[in-house]
Short mmCIF file of C-alpha atoms in Angstrom, two decimals:
data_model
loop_
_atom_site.label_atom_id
_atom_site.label_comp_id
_atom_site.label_asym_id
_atom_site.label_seq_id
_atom_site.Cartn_x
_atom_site.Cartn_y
_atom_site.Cartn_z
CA UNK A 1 258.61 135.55 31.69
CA UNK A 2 255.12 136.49 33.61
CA UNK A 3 254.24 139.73 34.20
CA UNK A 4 254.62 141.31 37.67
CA UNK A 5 251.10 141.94 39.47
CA UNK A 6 250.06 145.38 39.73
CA UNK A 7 247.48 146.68 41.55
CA UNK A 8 246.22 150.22 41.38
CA UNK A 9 243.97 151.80 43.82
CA UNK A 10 241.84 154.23 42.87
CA UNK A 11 239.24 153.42 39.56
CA UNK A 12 239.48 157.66 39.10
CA UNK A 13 240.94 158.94 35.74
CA UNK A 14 244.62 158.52 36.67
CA UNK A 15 244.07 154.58 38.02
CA UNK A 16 242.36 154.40 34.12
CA UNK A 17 244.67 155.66 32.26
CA UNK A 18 247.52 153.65 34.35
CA UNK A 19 245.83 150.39 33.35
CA UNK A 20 245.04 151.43 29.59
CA UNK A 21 248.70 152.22 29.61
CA UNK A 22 249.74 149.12 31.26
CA UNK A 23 247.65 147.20 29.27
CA UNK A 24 249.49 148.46 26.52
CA UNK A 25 252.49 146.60 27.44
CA UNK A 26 250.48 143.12 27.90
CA UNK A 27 250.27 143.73 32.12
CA UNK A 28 246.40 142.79 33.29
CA UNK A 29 246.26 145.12 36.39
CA UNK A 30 243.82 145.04 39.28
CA UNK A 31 241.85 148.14 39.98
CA UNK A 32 240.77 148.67 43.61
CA UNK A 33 238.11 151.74 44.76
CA UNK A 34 235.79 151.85 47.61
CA UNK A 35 233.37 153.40 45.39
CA UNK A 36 230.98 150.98 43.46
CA UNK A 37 231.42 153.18 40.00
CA UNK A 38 234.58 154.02 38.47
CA UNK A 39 235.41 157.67 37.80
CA UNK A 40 237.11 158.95 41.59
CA UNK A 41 235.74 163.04 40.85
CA UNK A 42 233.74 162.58 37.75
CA UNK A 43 230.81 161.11 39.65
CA UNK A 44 227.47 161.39 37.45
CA UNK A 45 223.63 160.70 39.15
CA UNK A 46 220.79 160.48 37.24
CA UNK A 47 217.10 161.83 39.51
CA UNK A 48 213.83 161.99 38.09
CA UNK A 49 214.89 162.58 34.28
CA UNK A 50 217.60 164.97 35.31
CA UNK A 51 221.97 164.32 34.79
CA UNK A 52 223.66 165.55 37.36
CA UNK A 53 227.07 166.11 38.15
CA UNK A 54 228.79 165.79 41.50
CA UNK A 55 229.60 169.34 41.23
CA UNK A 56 229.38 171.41 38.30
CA UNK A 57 232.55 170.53 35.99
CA UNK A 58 233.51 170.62 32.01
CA UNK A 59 235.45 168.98 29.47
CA UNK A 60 237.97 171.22 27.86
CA UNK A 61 238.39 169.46 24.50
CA UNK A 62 241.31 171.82 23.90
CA UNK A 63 243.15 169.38 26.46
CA UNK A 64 245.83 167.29 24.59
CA UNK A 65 245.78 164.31 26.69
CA UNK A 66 242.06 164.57 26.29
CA UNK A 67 242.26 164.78 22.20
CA UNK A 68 244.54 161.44 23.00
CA UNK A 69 242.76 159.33 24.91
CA UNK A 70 239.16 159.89 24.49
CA UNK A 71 236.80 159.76 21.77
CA UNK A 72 235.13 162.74 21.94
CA UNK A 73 232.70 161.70 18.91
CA UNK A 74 231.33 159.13 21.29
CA UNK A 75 230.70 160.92 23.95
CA UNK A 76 227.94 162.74 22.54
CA UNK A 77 228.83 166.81 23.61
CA UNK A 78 226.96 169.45 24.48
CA UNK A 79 229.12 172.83 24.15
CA UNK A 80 228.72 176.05 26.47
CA UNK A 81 229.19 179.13 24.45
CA UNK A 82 232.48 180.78 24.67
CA UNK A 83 231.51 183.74 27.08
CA UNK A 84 229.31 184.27 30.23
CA UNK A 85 226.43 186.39 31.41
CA UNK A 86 227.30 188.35 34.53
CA UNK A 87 224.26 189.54 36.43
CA UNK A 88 225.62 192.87 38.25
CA UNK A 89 223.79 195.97 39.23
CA UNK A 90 220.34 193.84 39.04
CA UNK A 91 220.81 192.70 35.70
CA UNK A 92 222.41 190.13 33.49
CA UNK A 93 225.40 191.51 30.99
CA UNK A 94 227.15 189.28 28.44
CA UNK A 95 230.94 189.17 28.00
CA UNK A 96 232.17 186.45 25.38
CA UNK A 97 234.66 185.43 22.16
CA UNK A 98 233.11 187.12 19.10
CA UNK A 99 235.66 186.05 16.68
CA UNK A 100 234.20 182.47 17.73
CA UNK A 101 230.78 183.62 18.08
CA UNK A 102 229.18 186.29 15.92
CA UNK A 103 226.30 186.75 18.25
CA UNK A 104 228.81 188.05 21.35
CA UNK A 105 230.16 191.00 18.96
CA UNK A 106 227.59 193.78 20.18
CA UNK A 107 226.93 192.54 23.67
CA UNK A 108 230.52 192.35 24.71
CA UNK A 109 231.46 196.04 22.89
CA UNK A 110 227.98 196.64 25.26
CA UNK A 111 229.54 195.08 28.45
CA UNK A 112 229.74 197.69 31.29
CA UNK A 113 231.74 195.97 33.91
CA UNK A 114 235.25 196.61 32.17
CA UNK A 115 236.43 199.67 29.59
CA UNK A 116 237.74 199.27 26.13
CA UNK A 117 241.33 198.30 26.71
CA UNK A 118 240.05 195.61 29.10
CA UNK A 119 238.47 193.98 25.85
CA UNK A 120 241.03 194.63 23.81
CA UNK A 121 243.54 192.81 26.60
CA UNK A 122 241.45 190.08 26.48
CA UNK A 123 241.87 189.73 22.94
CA UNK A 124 245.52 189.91 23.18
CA UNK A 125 245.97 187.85 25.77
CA UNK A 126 243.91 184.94 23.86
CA UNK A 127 246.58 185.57 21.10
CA UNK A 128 249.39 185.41 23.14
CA UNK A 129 248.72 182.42 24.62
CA UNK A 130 247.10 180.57 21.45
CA UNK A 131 250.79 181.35 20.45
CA UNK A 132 252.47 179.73 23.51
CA UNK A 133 253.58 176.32 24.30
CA UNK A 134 252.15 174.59 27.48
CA UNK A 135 255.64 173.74 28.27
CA UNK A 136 257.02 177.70 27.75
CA UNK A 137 253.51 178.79 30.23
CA UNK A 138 254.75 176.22 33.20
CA UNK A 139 258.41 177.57 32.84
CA UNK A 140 257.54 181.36 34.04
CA UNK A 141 257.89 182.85 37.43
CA UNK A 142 254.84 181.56 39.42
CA UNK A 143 252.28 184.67 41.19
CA UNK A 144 248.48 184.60 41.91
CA UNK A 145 246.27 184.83 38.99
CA UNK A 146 245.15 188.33 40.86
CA UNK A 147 248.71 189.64 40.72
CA UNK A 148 249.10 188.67 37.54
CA UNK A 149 245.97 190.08 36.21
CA UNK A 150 247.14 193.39 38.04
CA UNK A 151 250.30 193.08 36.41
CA UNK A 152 248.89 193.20 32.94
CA UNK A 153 246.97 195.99 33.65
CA UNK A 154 243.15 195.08 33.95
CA UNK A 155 240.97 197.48 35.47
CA UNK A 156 239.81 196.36 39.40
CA UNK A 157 236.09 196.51 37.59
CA UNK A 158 236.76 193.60 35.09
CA UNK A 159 239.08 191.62 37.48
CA UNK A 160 235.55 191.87 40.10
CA UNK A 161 232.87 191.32 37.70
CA UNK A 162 234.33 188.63 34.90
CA UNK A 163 237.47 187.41 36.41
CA UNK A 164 237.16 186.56 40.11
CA UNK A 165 233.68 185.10 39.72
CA UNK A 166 234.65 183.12 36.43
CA UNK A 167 238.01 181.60 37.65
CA UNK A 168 236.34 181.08 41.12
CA UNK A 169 233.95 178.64 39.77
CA UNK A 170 237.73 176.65 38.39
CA UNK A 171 239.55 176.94 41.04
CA UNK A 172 236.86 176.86 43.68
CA UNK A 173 238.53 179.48 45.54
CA UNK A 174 237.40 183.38 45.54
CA UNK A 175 240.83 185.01 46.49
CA UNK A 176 242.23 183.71 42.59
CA UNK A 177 245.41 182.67 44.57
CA UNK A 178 245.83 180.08 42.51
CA UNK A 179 249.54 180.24 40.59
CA UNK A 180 249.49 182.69 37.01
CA UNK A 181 250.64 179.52 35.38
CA UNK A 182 246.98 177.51 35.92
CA UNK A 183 245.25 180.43 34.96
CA UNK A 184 247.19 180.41 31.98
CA UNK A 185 246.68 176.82 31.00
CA UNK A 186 243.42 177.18 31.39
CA UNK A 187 242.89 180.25 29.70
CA UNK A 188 244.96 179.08 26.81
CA UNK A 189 242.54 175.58 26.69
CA UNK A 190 239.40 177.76 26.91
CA UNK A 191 240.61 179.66 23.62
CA UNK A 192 241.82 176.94 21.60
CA UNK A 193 238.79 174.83 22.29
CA UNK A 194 235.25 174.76 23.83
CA UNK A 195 233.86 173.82 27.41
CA UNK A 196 231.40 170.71 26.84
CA UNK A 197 230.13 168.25 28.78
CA UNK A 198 229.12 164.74 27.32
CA UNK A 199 224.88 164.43 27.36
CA UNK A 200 225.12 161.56 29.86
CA UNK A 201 227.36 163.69 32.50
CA UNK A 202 230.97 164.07 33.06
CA UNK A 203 231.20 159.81 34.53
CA UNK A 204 230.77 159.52 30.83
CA UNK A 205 234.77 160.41 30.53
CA UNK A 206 235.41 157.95 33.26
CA UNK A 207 233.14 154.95 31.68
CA UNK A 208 234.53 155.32 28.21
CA UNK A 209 237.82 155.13 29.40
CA UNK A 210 236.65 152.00 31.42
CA UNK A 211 235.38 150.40 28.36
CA UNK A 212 238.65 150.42 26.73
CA UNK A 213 239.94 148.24 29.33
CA UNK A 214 240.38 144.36 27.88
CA UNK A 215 242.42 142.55 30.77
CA UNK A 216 241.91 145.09 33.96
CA UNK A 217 240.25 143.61 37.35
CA UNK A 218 238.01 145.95 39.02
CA UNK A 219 237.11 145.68 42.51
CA UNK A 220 234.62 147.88 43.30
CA UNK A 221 232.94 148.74 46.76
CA UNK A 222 235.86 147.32 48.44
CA UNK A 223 238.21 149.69 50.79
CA UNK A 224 241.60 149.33 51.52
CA UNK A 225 242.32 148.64 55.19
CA UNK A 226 245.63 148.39 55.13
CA UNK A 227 248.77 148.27 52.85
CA UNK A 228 252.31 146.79 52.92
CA UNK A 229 254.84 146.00 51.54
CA UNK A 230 254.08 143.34 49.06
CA UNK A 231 249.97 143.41 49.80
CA UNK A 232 247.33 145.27 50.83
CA UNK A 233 244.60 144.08 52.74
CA UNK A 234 240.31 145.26 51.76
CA UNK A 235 237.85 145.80 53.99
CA UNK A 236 236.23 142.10 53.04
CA UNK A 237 239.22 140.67 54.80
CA UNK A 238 240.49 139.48 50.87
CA UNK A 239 244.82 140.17 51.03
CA UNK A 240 246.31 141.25 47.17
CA UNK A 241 249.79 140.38 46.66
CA UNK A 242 251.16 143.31 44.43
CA UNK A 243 254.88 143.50 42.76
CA UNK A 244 254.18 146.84 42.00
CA UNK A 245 251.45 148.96 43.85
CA UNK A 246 250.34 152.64 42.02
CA UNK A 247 248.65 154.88 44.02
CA UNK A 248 246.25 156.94 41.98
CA UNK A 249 243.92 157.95 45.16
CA UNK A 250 244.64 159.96 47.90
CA UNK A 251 243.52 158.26 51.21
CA UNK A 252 241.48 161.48 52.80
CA UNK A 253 240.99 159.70 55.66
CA UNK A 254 244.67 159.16 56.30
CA UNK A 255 246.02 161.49 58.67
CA UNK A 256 249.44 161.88 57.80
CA UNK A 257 247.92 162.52 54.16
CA UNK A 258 249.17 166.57 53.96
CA UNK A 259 247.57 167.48 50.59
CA UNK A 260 245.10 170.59 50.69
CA UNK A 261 241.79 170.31 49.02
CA UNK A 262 239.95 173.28 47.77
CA UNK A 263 235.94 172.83 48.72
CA UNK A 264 232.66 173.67 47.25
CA UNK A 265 228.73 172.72 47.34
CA UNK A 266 226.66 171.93 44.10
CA UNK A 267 222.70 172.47 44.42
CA UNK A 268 220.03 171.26 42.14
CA UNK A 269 217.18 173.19 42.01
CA UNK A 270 213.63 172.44 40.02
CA UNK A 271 212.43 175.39 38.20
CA UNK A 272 209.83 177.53 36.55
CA UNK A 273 211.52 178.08 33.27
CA UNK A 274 214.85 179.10 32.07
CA UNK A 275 215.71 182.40 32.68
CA UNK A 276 219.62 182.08 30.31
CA UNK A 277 220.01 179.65 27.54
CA UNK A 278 221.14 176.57 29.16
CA UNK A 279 224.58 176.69 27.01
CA UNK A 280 225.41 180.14 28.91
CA UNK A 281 227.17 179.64 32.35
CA UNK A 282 225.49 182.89 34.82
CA UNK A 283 228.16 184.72 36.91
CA UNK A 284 227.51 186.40 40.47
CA UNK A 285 229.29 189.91 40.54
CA UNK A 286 227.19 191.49 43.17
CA UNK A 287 230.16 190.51 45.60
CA UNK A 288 227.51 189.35 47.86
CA UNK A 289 225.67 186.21 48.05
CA UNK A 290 226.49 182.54 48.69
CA UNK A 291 225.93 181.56 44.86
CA UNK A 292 229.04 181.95 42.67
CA UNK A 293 227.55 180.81 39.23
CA UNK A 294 225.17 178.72 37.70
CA UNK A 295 223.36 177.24 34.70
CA UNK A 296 220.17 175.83 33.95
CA UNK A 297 219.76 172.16 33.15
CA UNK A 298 216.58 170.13 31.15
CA UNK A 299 215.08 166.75 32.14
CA UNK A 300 214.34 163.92 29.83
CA UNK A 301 210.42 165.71 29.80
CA UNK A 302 211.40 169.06 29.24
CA UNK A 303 211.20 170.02 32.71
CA UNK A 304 214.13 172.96 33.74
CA UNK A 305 216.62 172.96 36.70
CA UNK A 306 219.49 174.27 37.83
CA UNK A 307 223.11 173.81 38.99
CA UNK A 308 224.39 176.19 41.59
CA UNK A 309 227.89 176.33 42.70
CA UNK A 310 228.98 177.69 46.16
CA UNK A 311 232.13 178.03 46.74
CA UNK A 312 232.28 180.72 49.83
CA UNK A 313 232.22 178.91 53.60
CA UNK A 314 228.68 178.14 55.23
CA UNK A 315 228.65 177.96 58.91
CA UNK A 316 225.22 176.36 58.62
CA UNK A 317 223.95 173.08 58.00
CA UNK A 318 223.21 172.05 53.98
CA UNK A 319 219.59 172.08 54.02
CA UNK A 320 219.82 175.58 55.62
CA UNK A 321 222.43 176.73 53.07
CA UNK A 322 219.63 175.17 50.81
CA UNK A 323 216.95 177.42 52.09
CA UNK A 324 219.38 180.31 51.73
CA UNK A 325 219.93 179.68 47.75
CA UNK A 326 216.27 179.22 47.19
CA UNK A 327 215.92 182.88 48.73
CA UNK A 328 218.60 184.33 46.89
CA UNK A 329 217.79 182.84 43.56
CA UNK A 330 214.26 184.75 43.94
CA UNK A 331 215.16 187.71 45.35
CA UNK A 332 218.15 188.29 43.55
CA UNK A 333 217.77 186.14 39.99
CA UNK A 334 214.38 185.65 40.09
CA UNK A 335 214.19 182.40 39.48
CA UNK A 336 211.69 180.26 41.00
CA UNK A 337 213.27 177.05 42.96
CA UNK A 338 210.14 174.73 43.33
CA UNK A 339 211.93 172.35 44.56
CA UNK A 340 215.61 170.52 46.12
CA UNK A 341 216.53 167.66 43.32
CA UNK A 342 220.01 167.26 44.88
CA UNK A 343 222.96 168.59 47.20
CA UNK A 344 227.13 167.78 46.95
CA UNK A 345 228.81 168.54 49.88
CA UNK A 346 232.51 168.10 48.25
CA UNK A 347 235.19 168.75 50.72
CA UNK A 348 238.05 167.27 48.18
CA UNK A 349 236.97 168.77 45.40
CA UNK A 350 240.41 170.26 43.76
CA UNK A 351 244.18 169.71 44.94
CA UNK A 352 245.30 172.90 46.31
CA UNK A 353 248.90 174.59 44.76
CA UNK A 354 250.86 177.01 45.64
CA UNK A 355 252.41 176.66 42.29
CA UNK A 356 251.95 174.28 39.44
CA UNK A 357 253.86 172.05 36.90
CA UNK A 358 252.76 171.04 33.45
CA UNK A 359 253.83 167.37 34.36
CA UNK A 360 254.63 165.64 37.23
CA UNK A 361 258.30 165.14 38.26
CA UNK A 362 259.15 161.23 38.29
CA UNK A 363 260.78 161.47 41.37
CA UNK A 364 257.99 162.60 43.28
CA UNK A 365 256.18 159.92 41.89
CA UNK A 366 258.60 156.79 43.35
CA UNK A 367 257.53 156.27 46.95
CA UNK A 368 259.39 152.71 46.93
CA UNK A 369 260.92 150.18 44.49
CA UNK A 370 257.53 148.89 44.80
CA UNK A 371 255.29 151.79 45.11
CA UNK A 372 254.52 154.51 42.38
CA UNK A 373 252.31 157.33 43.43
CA UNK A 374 250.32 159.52 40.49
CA UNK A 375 246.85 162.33 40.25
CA UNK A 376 246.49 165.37 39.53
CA UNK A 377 247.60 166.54 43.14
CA UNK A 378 251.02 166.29 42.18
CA UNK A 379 251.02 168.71 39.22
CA UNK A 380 248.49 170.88 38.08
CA UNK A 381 244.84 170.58 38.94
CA UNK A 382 243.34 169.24 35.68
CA UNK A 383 241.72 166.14 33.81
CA UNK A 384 245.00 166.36 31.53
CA UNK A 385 247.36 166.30 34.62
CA UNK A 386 245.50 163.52 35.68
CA UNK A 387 245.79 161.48 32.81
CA UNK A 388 249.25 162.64 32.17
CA UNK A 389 250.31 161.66 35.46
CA UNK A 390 248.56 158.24 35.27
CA UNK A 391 250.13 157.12 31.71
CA UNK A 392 253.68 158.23 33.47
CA UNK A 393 252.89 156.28 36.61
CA UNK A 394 252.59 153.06 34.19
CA UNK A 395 255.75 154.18 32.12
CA UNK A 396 257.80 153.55 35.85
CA UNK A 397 256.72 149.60 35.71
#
């Protein structure tokens, strides 16, 4: 008996992982973007010697669907350390895991932005959660990470300085609304394993994944126009006949389309020289400022940059929001921007929720007999909900 055709739309990390799972199970899918690379988010550009990401992201290799489906070996990482350096009061403090690195013992008993039970919270809180099932974190009573951090008793002067600037640059929104549960997931991942990022950039996920695919169709470049119920019709006037369609990309453009996105801009700034070790991620605490944090990048010459990451609202244009980051990371940092390598405007950067799951429920998945709907929108806002929700989205053909 044949297989039924199944087209996916959307070449981004859940479309992947729908076809590898497919695959699987001897279907040859056809993948459909209107991008010309594969990878939806993880978008990687490489200017004048220098990788950069659209927008600054990581890897989590603590991530189980990530310890399933990639091979991390491959991908060649480079690991941040496990802490931060907060620049506060006009100068840089360091807050970070000493049981994981030696050399964060004396600057973090040092750090002046929280007291000694802070730390000591800290620590617990790593335990408790190393201790913790994802499953058992998703199953409590949802509030905003910043009611939750209340709850458990940290000081207003750690929550300011390490938490809200930290857990902005995730969630890519300053109020840490985002549900107790995410910031547990993630806070759980960033103890049981490292933040990386592969040397070639984070498309690197998105092209090994890619690779694996045997008997997958891409059609890249080419927009959907229109879809219905047994095809969907690309902006080259081509018509796909589907018996099952999977959705793994939101249409922005759509109107009726009701998720919320949280937004950000990523700059890329030349420099004079590197003012933190590149493997250090620099925090804004001032509670002032456009920049939210940042970390310094090398060229294929040896020549430094940086990333910056805004995440507060500009009323200006991007070249002037440019001009403003160039003035505040001199005045403030200083660090020298010689030059603009690169700007992200990224108005979808992260599905907004007012609560999370760990996995996606199937029956918000089943839009039709014909039409399966999966991402990361529908659970948690994560590379592993994305993968998790793609492999489920093929287990429903």
């Amino acid at each position: 008996m044949a297989k039924e055709k199944v087209v996916i739309i959307g070449a981004g990390v859940s479309g992947l992982i729908c076809a590898l799972e497919l695959e699987k199970r001897g279907f040859a899918p056809v993948i459909v973007d209107e991008q010309n690379e594969v990878g939806g988010r993880l978008q990687t550009e490489h200017i004048d010697g220098f990788t950069l990401d659209r927008g600054f992201q990581v890897l989590l290799t603590a991530y189980p669907a990530v310890k399933n489906y990639l091979d991390l070996n491959k991908l060649n990482l480079q690991y941040f350390k496990p802490g931060a350096a907060v620049f506060k009061d006009n100068r840089f403090s360091v807050l970070g895991d000493p049981l994981r690195d030696s050399s964060f013992l004396l600057p973090t008993l040092r750090f002046p932005h929280g007291n000694l039970m802070d730390k000591i919270k800290i620590w617990r809180l790593s335990n408790e959660l190393k201790s913790q099932s994802l499953e058992r974190i998703f199953q409590k009573p949802s509030k905003t990470t910043l009611e939750y951090l209340k709850a458990r008793g940290f000081s207003s002067n750690i929550i300011d300085s390490f938490f809200k600037p930290f857990y902005a640059g995730i969630f890519l929104e300053e109020d840490l609304a985002t549900s107790s549960r995410m910031f547990e997931f993630v806070f759980k991942m960033f103890a049981e394993g490292y933040a990386s990022l592969p040397s070639g950039g984070i498309q690197e996920v998105a092209l090994q994944l890619k690779s694996n695919l045997t008997k997958t169709t891409f059609m890249l470049g080419q927009k959907v126009t229109s879809i219905g119920e047994e095809r969907v019709v690309l902006s080259n006037g081509e018509e796909l006949d589907f018996d099952k369609l999977v959705l793994a990309s939101y249409r922005q453009d759509d109107p009726s389309e009701q998720q919320k996105w949280n937004a950000c801009f990523n700059f890329y700034f030349e420099t004079e020289d590197i003012k933190l070790h590149p493997a250090l991620i620099g925090l804004n605490a001032n509670g002032k400022g456009y920049i939210n944090n940042f970390s310094f990048i090398q060229n294929d010459s040896g020549k430094s940059g940086i990333s910056v990451t805004v995440v507060k609202a500009f009323e200006g244009s991007p070249e002037a929001l440019a001009a403003t980051l160039e003035e505040e990371l001199w005045t403030i940092y200083g660090i020298n921007a010689k030059r603009l390598i690169q700007y992200y405007q990224i108005p979808y950067a992260l599905p907004k929720h007012e609560t999370c799951t760990y996995e996606v429920d199937e029956e918000s998945m089943v839009l039709s007999p014909k039409k399966i709907v999966c991402g990361d929108a529908l659970s948690n806002s994560s590379l592993n909900a994305a993968m998790l929700s793609g492999a489920k989205a093929a287990s429903l053909i």
